[in-house]
């Protein structure tokens, strides 16, 4: 039996493929390469010694998705594929709803038609909106502030309704906090197209000299130093969280887990750590707050530890070192 990884050539998907292959799983990747490159399949092979089967297929192409299920014996799907840029989702809501929601509907139709009932879905801490307190627990109220977040929340509801209607399904909703860092080989990592929206890829490009300085979005939040606080989690820990989540697929219905470290670090603390670990100065300017940002967001990750036996183990220093090693290796 194989595991289908949608979005498997992307940032988190590629690290998860490596983790699964190293733990003995047979992995099949489906990706339309809208935000990744096919060479990643070769990098996964270089790291693990095994080349996963790869389909360049769009989830919106239902016939294509059907073919993947027809040609393989898939019993579990890890579903990463989706568009994820918050700002772009405000400008292109229809594209985001269509890609993320229709893509997921096509996937679950084909899963059902092929007797495949186990699904792990990439959700996000964005579904907690503006939380009233931190750390955030899985049962906190849900809301969203942009179409990207709304696609995550709607998909969570669709998958929950599916499990109510059909008890053959088991679904795990993983709410990620802020993944950063890269594989030790520096072959795979976070390499967004254009100017990065997220903090770490922006920092690494400033370190490389591709961008002149970092803009720190506000230093007047009610936090330790006034800058935003986030739960940065090493992508290797996040990948391992997917493997741990397979345990929760043994029972039917929906299970929900936060995947974070449980620790918050501010933007300035992250810059400090990056400078110290890599011995590189990151010039920055304080600018206005970014619309939609919240002061503090970090997880209570104790449910995943209690029920899945999973806990993030990598430090912020390791995240900063591996992120820079990856960026500096990109030609
Ligand atoms: P990514 O863009 O690197 O990977 C997503 C992959 O999905 C890409 O390779 C892209 O080509 C593919 N894809 C997109 N639409 C597709 C479609 N219609 N058909 C087939 N393939 C398609 O992003 P990532 O950072 O690896 O994120 C993976 C998942 O985790 C996404 O669903 C994202 O929303 C979610 N997530 C990411 C973060 C983060 O900070 N990176 C945080 C929370 C949740
Ligand atoms: N920041 C800067 N300058 C930048 C980029 C970011 O100061 O150039 C700050 C932000 O203001 C925020 C922190 O760095 O305080 C983290 O910002 P990111 O854009 O890296 O991450 P977010 O927490 O805003 O959001 C990310 C993903 C979302 C996901 C969420 C989950 O972009 O899709 O994590 O927690 F939902």
PDB file of N, CA and C in Angstrom, residues 77 123 132 159 179-180 306 314:
ATOM      1  N   UNK A  77      -3.689   9.361   2.253  1.00  0.00           N
ATOM      2  CA  UNK A  77      -3.316  10.582   1.524  1.00  0.00           C
ATOM      3  C   UNK A  77      -2.861  11.636   2.521  1.00  0.00           C
ATOM      4  N   UNK A 123      -3.745  21.961   7.712  1.00  0.00           N
ATOM      5  CA  UNK A 123      -4.442  23.180   8.080  1.00  0.00           C
ATOM      6  C   UNK A 123      -3.432  24.135   8.706  1.00  0.00           C
ATOM      7  N   UNK A 132      -7.850  35.194  21.700  1.00  0.00           N
ATOM      8  CA  UNK A 132      -7.921  36.091  22.859  1.00  0.00           C
ATOM      9  C   UNK A 132      -6.804  35.842  23.842  1.00  0.00           C
ATOM     10  N   UNK A 159     -14.369  18.256   5.574  1.00  0.00           N
ATOM     11  CA  UNK A 159     -13.819  16.954   5.968  1.00  0.00           C
ATOM     12  C   UNK A 159     -14.512  16.435   7.230  1.00  0.00           C
ATOM     13  N   UNK A 179       6.396  27.089  10.208  1.00  0.00           N
ATOM     14  CA  UNK A 179       7.524  26.237   9.828  1.00  0.00           C
ATOM     15  C   UNK A 179       8.663  27.038   9.197  1.00  0.00           C
ATOM     16  N   UNK A 180       9.869  26.788   9.653  1.00  0.00           N
ATOM     17  CA  UNK A 180      11.068  27.389   9.044  1.00  0.00           C
ATOM     18  C   UNK A 180      12.171  26.328   9.056  1.00  0.00           C
ATOM     19  N   UNK A 306       0.622  14.096  23.965  1.00  0.00           N
ATOM     20  CA  UNK A 306      -0.130  13.123  24.766  1.00  0.00           C
ATOM     21  C   UNK A 306      -0.675  11.995  23.902  1.00  0.00           C
ATOM     22  N   UNK A 314      13.757  20.264  17.705  1.00  0.00           N
ATOM     23  CA  UNK A 314      14.819  21.133  17.168  1.00  0.00           C
ATOM     24  C   UNK A 314      14.724  22.551  17.737  1.00  0.00           C
TER      25      UNK A 314
END
